[in-house]
PDB file of C-alpha atoms and ligand atoms in Angstrom:
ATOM      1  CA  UNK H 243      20.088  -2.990  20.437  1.00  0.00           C
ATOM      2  CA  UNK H 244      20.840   0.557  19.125  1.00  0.00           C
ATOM      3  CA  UNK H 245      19.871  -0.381  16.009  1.00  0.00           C
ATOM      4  CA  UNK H 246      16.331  -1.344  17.212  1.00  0.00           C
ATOM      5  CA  UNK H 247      15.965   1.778  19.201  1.00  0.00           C
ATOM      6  CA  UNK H 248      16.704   3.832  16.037  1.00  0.00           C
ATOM      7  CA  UNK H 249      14.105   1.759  14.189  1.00  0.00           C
ATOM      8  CA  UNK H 250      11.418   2.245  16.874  1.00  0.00           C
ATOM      9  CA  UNK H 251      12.318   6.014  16.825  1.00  0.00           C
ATOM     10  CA  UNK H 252      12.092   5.958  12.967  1.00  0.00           C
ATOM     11  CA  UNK H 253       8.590   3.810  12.684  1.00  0.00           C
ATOM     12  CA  UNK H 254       7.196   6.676  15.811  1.00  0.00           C
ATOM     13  CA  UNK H 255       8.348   9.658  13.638  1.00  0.00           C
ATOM     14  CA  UNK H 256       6.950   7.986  10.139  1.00  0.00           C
ATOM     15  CA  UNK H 257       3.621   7.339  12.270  1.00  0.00           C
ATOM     16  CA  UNK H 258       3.461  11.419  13.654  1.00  0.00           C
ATOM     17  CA  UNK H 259       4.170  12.384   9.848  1.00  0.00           C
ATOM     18  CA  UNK H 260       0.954  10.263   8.861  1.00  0.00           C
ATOM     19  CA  UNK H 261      -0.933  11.634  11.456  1.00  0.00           C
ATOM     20  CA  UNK H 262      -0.113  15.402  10.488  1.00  0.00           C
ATOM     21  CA  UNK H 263      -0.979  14.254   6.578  1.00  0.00           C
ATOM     22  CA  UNK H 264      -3.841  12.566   6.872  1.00  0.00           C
ATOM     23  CA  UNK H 265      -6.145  15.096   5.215  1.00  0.00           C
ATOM     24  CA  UNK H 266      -4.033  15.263   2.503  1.00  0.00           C
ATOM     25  CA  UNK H 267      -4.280  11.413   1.884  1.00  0.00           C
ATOM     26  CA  UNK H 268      -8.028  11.887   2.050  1.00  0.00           C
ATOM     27  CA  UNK H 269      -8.667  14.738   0.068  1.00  0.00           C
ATOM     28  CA  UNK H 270      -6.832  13.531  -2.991  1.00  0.00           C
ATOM     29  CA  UNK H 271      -6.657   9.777  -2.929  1.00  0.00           C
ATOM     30  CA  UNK H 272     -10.521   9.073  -2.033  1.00  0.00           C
ATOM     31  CA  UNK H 273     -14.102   9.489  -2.564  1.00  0.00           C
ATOM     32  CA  UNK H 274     -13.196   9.337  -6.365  1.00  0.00           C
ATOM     33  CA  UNK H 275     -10.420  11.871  -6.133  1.00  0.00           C
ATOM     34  CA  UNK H 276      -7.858   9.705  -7.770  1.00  0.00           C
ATOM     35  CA  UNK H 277      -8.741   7.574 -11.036  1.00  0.00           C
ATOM     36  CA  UNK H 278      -6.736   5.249 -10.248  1.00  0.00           C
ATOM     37  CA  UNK H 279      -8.570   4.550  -7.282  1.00  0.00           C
ATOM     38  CA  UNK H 280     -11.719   4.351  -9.018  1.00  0.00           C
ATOM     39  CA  UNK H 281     -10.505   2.466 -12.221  1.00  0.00           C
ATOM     40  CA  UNK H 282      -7.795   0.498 -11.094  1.00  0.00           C
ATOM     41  CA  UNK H 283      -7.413  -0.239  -7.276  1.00  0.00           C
ATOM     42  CA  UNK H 284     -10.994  -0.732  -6.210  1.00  0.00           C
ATOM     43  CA  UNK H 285     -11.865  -3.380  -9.228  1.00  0.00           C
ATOM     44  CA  UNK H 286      -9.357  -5.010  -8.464  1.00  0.00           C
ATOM     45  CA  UNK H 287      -9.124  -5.547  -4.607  1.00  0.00           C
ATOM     46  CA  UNK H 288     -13.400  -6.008  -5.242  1.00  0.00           C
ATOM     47  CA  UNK H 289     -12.726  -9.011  -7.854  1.00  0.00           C
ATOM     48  CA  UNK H 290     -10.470 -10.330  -6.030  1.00  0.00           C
ATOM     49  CA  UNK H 291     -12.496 -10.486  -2.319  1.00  0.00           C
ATOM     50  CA  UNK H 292     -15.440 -12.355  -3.802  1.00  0.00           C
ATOM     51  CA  UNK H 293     -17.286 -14.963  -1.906  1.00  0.00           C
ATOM     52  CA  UNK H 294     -14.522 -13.783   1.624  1.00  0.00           C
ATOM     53  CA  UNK H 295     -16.660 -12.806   4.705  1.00  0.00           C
ATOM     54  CA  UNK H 296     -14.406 -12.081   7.383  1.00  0.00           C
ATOM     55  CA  UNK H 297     -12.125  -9.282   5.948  1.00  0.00           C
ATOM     56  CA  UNK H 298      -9.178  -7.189   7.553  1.00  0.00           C
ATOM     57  CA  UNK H 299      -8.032  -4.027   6.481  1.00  0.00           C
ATOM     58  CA  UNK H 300      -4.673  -3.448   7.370  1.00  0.00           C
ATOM     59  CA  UNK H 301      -3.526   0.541   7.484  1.00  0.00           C
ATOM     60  CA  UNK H 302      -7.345   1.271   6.106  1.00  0.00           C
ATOM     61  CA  UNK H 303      -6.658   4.973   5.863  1.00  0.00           C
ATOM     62  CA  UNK H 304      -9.772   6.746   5.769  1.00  0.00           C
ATOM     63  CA  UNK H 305     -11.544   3.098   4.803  1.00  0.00           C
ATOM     64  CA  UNK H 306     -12.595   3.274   1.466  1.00  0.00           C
ATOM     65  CA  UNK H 307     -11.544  -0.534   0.198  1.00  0.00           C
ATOM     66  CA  UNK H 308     -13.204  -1.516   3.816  1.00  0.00           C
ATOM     67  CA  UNK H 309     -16.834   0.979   2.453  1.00  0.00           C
ATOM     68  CA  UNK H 310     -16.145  -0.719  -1.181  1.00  0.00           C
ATOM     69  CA  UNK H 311     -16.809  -4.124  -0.190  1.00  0.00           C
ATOM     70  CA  UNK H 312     -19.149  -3.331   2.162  1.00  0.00           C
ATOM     71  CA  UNK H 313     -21.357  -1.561  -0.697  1.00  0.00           C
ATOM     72  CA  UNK H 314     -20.479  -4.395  -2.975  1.00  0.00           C
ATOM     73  CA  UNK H 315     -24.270  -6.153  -2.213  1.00  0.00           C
ATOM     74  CA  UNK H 316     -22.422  -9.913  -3.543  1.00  0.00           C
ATOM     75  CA  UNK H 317     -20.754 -11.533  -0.722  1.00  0.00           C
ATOM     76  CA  UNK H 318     -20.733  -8.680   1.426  1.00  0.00           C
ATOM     77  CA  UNK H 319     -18.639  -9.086   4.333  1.00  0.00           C
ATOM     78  CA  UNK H 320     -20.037 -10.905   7.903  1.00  0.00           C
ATOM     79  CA  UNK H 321     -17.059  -8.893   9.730  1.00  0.00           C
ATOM     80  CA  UNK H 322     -15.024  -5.680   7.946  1.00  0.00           C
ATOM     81  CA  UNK H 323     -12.239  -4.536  10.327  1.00  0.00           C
ATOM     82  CA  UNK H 324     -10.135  -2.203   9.324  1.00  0.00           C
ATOM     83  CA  UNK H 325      -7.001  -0.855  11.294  1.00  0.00           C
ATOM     84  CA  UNK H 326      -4.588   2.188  11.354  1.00  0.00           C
ATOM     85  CA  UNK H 327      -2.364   3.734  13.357  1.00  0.00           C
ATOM     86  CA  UNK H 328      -3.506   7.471  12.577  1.00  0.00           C
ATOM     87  CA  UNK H 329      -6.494   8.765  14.678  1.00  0.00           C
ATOM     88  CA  UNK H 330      -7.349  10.708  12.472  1.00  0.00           C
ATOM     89  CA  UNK H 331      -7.666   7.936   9.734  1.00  0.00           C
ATOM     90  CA  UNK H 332      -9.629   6.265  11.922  1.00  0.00           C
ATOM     91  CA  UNK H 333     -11.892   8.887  13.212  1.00  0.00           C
ATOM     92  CA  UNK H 334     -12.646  10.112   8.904  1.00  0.00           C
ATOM     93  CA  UNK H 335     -13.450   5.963   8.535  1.00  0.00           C
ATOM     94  CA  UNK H 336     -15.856   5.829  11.070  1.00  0.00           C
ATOM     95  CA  UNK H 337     -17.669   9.046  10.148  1.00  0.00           C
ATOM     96  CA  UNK H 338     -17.483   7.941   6.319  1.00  0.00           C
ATOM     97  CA  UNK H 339     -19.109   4.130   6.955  1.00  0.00           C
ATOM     98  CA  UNK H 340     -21.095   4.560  10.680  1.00  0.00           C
ATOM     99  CA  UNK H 341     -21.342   0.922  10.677  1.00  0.00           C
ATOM    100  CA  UNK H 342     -18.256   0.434   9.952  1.00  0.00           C
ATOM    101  CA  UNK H 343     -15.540  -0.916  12.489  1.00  0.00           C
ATOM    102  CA  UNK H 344     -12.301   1.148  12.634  1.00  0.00           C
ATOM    103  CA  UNK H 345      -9.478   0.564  15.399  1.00  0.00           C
ATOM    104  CA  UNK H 346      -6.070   2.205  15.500  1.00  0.00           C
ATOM    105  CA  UNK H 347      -3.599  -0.402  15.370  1.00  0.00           C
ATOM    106  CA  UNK H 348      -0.172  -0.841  13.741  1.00  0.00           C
ATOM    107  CA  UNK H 349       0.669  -3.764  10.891  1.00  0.00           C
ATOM    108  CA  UNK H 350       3.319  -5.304  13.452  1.00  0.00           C
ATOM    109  CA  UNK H 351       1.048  -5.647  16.547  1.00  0.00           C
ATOM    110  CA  UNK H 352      -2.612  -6.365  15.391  1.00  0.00           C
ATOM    111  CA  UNK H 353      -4.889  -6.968  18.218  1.00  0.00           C
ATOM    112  CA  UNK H 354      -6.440  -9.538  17.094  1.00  0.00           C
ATOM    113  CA  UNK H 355      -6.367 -13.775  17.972  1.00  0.00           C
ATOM    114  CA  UNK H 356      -5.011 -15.687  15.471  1.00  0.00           C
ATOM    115  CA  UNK H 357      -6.769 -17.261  12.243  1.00  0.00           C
ATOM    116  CA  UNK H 358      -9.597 -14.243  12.773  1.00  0.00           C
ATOM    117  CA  UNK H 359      -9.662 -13.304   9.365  1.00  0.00           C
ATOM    118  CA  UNK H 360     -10.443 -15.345   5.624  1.00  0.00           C
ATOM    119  CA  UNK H 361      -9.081 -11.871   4.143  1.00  0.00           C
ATOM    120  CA  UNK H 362      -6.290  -9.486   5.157  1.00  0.00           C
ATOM    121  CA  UNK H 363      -6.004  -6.757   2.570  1.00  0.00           C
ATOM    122  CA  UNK H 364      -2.946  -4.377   2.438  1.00  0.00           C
ATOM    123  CA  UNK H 365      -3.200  -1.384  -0.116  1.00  0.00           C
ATOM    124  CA  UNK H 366      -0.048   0.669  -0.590  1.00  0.00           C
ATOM    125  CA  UNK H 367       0.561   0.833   3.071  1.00  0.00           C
ATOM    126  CA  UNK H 368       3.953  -1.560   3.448  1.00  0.00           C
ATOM    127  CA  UNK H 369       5.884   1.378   1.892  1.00  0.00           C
ATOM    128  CA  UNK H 370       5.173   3.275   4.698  1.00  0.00           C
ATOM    129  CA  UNK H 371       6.105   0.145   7.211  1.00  0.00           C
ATOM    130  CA  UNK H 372       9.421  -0.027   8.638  1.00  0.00           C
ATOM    131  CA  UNK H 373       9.041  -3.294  11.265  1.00  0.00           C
ATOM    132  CA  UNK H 374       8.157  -4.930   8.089  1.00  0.00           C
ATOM    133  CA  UNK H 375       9.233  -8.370   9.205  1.00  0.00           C
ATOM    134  CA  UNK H 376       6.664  -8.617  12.321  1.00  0.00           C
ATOM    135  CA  UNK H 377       4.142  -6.789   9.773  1.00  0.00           C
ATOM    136  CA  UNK H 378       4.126  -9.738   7.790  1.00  0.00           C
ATOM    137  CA  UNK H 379       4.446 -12.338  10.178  1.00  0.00           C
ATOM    138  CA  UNK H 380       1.548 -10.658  12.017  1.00  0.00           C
ATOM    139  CA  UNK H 381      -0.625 -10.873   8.099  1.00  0.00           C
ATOM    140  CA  UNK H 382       0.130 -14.720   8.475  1.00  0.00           C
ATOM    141  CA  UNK H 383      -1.092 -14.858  12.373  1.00  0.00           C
ATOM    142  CA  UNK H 384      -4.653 -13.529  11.684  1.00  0.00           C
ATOM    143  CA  UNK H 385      -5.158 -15.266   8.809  1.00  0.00           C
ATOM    144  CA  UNK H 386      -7.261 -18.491   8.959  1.00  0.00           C
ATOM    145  CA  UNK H 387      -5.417 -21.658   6.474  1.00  0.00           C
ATOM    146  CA  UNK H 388      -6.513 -21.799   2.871  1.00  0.00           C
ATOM    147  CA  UNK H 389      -7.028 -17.552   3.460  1.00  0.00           C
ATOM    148  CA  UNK H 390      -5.963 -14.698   1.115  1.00  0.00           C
ATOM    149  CA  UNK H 391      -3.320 -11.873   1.198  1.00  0.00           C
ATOM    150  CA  UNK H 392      -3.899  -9.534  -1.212  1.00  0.00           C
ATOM    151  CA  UNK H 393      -0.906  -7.250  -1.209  1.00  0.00           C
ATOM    152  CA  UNK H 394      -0.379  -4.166  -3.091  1.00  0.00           C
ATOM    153  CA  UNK H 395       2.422  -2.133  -3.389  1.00  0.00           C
ATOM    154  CA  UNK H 396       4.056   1.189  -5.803  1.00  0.00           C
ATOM    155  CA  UNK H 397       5.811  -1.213  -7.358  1.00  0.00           C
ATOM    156  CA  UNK H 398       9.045  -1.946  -5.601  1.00  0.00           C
ATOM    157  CA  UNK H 399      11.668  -2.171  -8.834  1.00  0.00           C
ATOM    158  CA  UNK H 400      10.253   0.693 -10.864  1.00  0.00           C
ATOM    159  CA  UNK H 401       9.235   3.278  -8.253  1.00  0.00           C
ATOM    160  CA  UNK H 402      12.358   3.455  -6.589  1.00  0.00           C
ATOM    161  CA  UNK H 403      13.386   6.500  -5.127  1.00  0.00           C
ATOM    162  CA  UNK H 404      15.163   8.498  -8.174  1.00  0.00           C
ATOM    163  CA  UNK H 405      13.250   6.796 -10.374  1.00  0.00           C
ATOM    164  CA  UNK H 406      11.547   8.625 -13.407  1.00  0.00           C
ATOM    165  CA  UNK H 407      11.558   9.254 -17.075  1.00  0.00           C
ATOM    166  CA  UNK H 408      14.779  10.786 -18.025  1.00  0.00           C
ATOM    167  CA  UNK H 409      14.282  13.140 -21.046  1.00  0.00           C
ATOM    168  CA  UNK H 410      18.369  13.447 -22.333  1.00  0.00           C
ATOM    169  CA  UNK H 411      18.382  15.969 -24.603  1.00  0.00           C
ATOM    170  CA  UNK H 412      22.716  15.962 -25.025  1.00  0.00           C
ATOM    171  CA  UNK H 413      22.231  12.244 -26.118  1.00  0.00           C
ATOM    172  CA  UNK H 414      19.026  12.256 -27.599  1.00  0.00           C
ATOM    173  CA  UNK H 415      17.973   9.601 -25.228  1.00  0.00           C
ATOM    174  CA  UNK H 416      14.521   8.998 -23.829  1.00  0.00           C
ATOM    175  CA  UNK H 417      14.355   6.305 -20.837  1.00  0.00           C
ATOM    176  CA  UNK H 418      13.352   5.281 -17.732  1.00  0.00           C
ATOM    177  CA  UNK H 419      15.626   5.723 -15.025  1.00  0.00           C
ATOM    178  CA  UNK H 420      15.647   3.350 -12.082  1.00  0.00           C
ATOM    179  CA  UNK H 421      17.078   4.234  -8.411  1.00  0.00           C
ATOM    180  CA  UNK H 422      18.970   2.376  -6.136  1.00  0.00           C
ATOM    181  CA  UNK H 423      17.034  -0.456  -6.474  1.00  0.00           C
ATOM    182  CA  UNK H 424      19.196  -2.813  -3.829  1.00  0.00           C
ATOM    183  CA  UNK H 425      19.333   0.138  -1.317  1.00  0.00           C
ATOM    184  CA  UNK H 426      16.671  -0.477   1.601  1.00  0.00           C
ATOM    185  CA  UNK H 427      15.802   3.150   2.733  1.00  0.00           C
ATOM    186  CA  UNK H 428      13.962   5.471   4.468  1.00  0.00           C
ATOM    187  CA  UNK H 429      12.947   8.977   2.195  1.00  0.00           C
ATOM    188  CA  UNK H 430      10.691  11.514   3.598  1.00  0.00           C
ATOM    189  CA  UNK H 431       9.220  13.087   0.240  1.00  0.00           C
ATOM    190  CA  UNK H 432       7.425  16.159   0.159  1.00  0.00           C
ATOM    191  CA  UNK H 433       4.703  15.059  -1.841  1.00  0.00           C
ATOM    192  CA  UNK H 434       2.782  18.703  -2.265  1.00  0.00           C
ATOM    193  CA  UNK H 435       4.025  22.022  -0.376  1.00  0.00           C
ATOM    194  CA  UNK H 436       4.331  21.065   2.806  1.00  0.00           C
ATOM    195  CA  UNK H 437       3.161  17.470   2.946  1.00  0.00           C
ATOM    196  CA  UNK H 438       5.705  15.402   4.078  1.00  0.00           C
ATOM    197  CA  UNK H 439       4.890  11.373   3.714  1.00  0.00           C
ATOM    198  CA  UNK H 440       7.732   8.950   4.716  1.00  0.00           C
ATOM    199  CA  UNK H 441       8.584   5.953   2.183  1.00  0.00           C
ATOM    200  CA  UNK H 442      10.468   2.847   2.890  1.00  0.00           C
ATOM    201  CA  UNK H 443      12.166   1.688  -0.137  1.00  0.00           C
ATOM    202  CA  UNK H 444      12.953  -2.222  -0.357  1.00  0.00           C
ATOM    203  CA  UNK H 445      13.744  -4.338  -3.031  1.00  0.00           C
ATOM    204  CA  UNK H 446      10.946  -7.253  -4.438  1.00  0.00           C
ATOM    205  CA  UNK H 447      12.842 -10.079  -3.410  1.00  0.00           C
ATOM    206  CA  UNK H 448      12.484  -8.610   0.638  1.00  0.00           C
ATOM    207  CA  UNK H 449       8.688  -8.972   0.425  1.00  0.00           C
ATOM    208  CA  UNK H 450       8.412 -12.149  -1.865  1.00  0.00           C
ATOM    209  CA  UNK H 451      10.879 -13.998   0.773  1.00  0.00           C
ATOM    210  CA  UNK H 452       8.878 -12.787   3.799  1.00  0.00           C
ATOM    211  CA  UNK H 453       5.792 -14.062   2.173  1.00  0.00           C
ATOM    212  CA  UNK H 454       7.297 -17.108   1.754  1.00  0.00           C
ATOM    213  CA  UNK H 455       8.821 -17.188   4.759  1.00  0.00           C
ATOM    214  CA  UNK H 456       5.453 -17.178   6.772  1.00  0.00           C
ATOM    215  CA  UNK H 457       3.585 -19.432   4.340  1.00  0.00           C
ATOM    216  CA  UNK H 458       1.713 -17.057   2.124  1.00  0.00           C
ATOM    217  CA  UNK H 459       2.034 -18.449  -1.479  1.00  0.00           C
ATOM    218  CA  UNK H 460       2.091 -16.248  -4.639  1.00  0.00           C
ATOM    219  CA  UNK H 461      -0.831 -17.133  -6.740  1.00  0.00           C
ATOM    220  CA  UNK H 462      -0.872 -14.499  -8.989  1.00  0.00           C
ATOM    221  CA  UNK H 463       0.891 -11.017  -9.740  1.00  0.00           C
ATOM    222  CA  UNK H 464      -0.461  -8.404 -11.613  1.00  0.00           C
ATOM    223  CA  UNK H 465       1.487  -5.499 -13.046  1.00  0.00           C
ATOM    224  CA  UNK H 466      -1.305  -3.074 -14.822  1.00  0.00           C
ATOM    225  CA  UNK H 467      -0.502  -0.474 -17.019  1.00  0.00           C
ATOM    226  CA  UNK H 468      -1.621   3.384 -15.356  1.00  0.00           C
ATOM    227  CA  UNK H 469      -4.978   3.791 -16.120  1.00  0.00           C
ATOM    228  CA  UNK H 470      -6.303   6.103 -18.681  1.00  0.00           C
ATOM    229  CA  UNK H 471      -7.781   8.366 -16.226  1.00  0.00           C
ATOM    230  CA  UNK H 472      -4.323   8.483 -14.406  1.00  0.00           C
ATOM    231  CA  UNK H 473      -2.783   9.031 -17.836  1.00  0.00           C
ATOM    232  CA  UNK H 474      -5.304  11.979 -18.836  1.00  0.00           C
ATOM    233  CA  UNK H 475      -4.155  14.123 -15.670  1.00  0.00           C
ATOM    234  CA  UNK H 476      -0.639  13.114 -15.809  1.00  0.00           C
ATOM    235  CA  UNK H 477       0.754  14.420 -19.372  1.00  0.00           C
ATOM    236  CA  UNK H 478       4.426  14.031 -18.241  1.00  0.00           C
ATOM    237  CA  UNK H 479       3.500   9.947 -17.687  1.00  0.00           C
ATOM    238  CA  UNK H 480       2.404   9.144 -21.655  1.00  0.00           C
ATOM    239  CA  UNK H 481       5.573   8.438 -23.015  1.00  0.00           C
ATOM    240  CA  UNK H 482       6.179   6.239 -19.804  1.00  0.00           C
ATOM    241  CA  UNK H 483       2.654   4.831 -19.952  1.00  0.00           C
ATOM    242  CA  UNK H 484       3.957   1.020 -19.890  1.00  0.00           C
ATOM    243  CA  UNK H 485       5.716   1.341 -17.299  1.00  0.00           C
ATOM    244  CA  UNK H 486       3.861  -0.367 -14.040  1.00  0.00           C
ATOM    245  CA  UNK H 487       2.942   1.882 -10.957  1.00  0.00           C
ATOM    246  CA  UNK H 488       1.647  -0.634  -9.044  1.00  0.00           C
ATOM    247  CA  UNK H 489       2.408  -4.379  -7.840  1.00  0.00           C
ATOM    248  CA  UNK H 490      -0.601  -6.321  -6.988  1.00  0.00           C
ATOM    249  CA  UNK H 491      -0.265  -9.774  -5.118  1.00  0.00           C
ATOM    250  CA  UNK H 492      -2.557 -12.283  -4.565  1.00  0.00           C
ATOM    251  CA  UNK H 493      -1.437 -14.568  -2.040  1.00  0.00           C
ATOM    252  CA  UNK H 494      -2.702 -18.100  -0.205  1.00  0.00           C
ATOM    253  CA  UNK H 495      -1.553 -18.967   2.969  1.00  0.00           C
ATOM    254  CA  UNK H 496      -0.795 -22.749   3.236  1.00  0.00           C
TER     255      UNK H 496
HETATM  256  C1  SAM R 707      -1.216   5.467   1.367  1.00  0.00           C
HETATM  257  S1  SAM R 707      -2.343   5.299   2.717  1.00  0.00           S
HETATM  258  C2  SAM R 707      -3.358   3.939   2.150  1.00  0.00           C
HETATM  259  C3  SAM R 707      -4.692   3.875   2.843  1.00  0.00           C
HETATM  260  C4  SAM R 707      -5.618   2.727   2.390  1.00  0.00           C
HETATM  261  N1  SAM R 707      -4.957   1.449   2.468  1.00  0.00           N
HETATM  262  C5  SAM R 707      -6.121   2.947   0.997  1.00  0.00           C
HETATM  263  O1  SAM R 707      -5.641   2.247   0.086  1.00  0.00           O
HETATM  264  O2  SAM R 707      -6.973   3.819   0.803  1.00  0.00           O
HETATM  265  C6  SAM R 707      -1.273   4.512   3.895  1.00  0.00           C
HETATM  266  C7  SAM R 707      -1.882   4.314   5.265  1.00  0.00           C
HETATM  267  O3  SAM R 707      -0.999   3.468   6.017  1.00  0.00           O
HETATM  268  C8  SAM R 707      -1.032   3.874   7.362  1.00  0.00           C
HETATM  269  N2  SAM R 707       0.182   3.380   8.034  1.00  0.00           N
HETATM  270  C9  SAM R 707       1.395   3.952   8.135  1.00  0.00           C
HETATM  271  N3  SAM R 707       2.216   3.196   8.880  1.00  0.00           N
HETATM  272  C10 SAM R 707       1.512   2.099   9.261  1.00  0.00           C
HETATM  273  C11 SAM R 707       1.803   0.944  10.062  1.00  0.00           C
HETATM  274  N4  SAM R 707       2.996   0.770  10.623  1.00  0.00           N
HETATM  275  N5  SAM R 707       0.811   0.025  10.245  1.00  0.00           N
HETATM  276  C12 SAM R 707      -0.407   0.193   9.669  1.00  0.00           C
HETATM  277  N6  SAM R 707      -0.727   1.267   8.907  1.00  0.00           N
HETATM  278  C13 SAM R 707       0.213   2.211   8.714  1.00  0.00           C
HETATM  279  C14 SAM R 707      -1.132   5.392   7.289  1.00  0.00           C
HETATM  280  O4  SAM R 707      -1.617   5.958   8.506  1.00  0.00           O
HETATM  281  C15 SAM R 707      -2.065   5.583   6.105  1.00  0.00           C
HETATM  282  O5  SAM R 707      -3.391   5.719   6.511  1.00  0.00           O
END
């Protein structure tokens, strides 16, 4: 019971933190602030939506994957909903995409009937998830049989808390360090001066189960490279360039 208080008190705290940040998240992560955003992220999720018409966006931010498709002209969507807990996410979405529809909602309690949606899309937002067991579960509720989950994460076993590349110059040694990888955790990082974003750490084998576990099949997994536009602003990253930042999933639900 405790234990359940503590992570209801954690998951309200991680939410306030979001809802402080939120500018920061939308100054420097979209309206083609980030490359890889615009080289990486948005192709893909785009590719891999074609020909789905009734798409959710869960923890949509200020909605730019939700504006993406929705400018796509091919198979644009019949119904784009996109959800987040942050008010001020929401309120930036709706004055970014006026058409758009934008509710505050969390992952775990989606307000929606089930089998609503042939799409539920979750970009880099289950890091940030602590009830990540009724997140998923929820994923599986709204989505209709034969749907896709795409599901994409910092990846989970090489963007570990700790991680990085370890320059050793007593042992001449030049590697990349990995964190606790088996630790599940809860970091607050202070991403910039006085941005503070909470990360839940969890191993790959958490989320794969889950998936699993509530009938959403891995079809395919993607582990790209950084970007070259990534790599151009990041000197410290080219001697780690092939090592993965992101995890992409495409899932079915059966
Ligand atoms: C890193 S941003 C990603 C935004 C968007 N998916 C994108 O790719 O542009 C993470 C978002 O997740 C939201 N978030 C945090 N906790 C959440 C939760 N429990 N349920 C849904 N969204 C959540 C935050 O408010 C934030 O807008």
């Amino acid at each position: 019971m405790s234990d359940e208080i503590n992570a209801k008190e954690i998951e309200s705290a991680n939410l306030e933190l979001w809802e402080t940040h939120a500018k920061w998240w939308q100054d420097n992560f979209s309206e083609g602030a980030d490359p890889e955003y615009e080289e990486q992220i948005l192709p893909l999720i785009q590719a891999w939506s074609q020909g789905f018409t009734k798409i959710l966006d869960v923890g949509t931010g200020e909605g730019q994957i939700i504006r993406k498709l929705t400018a796509s002209g091919k198979d644009v969507p019949d119904l784009g909903v996109g959800i987040d807990p942050s008010m001020a996410q929401v309120a930036e979405a709706k004055k970014r995409l006026n058409s758009g529809m934008f509710l505050r909602a969390i992952a775990s309690e989606m307000p929606f009937a089930d089998e609503s949606f042939d799409l539920v899309v979750a970009c880099l937002v289950f890091e940030h998830v602590l009830e990540v067991d009724s997140a998923i579960k929820e994923v599986a509720r709204v989505l209709e049989k034969g749907g896709r989950f795409i599901f994409l994460l910092n990846h989970p076993l090489l963007q570990t808390p700790n991680s990085g590349w370890i320059d050793d110059h007593i042992l001449m040694e030049q590697y990349w360090r990995i964190g606790d990888y088996l630790k599940e955790d809860v970091t607050v990082e202070e991403v910039q001066k006085d941005v503070f974003i909470p990360f839940v750490h969890r191993p790959l084998s958490r989320y794969v189960n889950l998936l699993v576990r509530n009938g959403l099949y891995i079809e395919e997994m993607l582990e790209p490279p950084p970007p070259p536009g990534f790599i151009a602003q990041a000197w410290e990253y080219q001697q780690a360039a092939f090592i993965p930042r992101l995890l992409a999933l495409r899932t079915s639900k059966r």
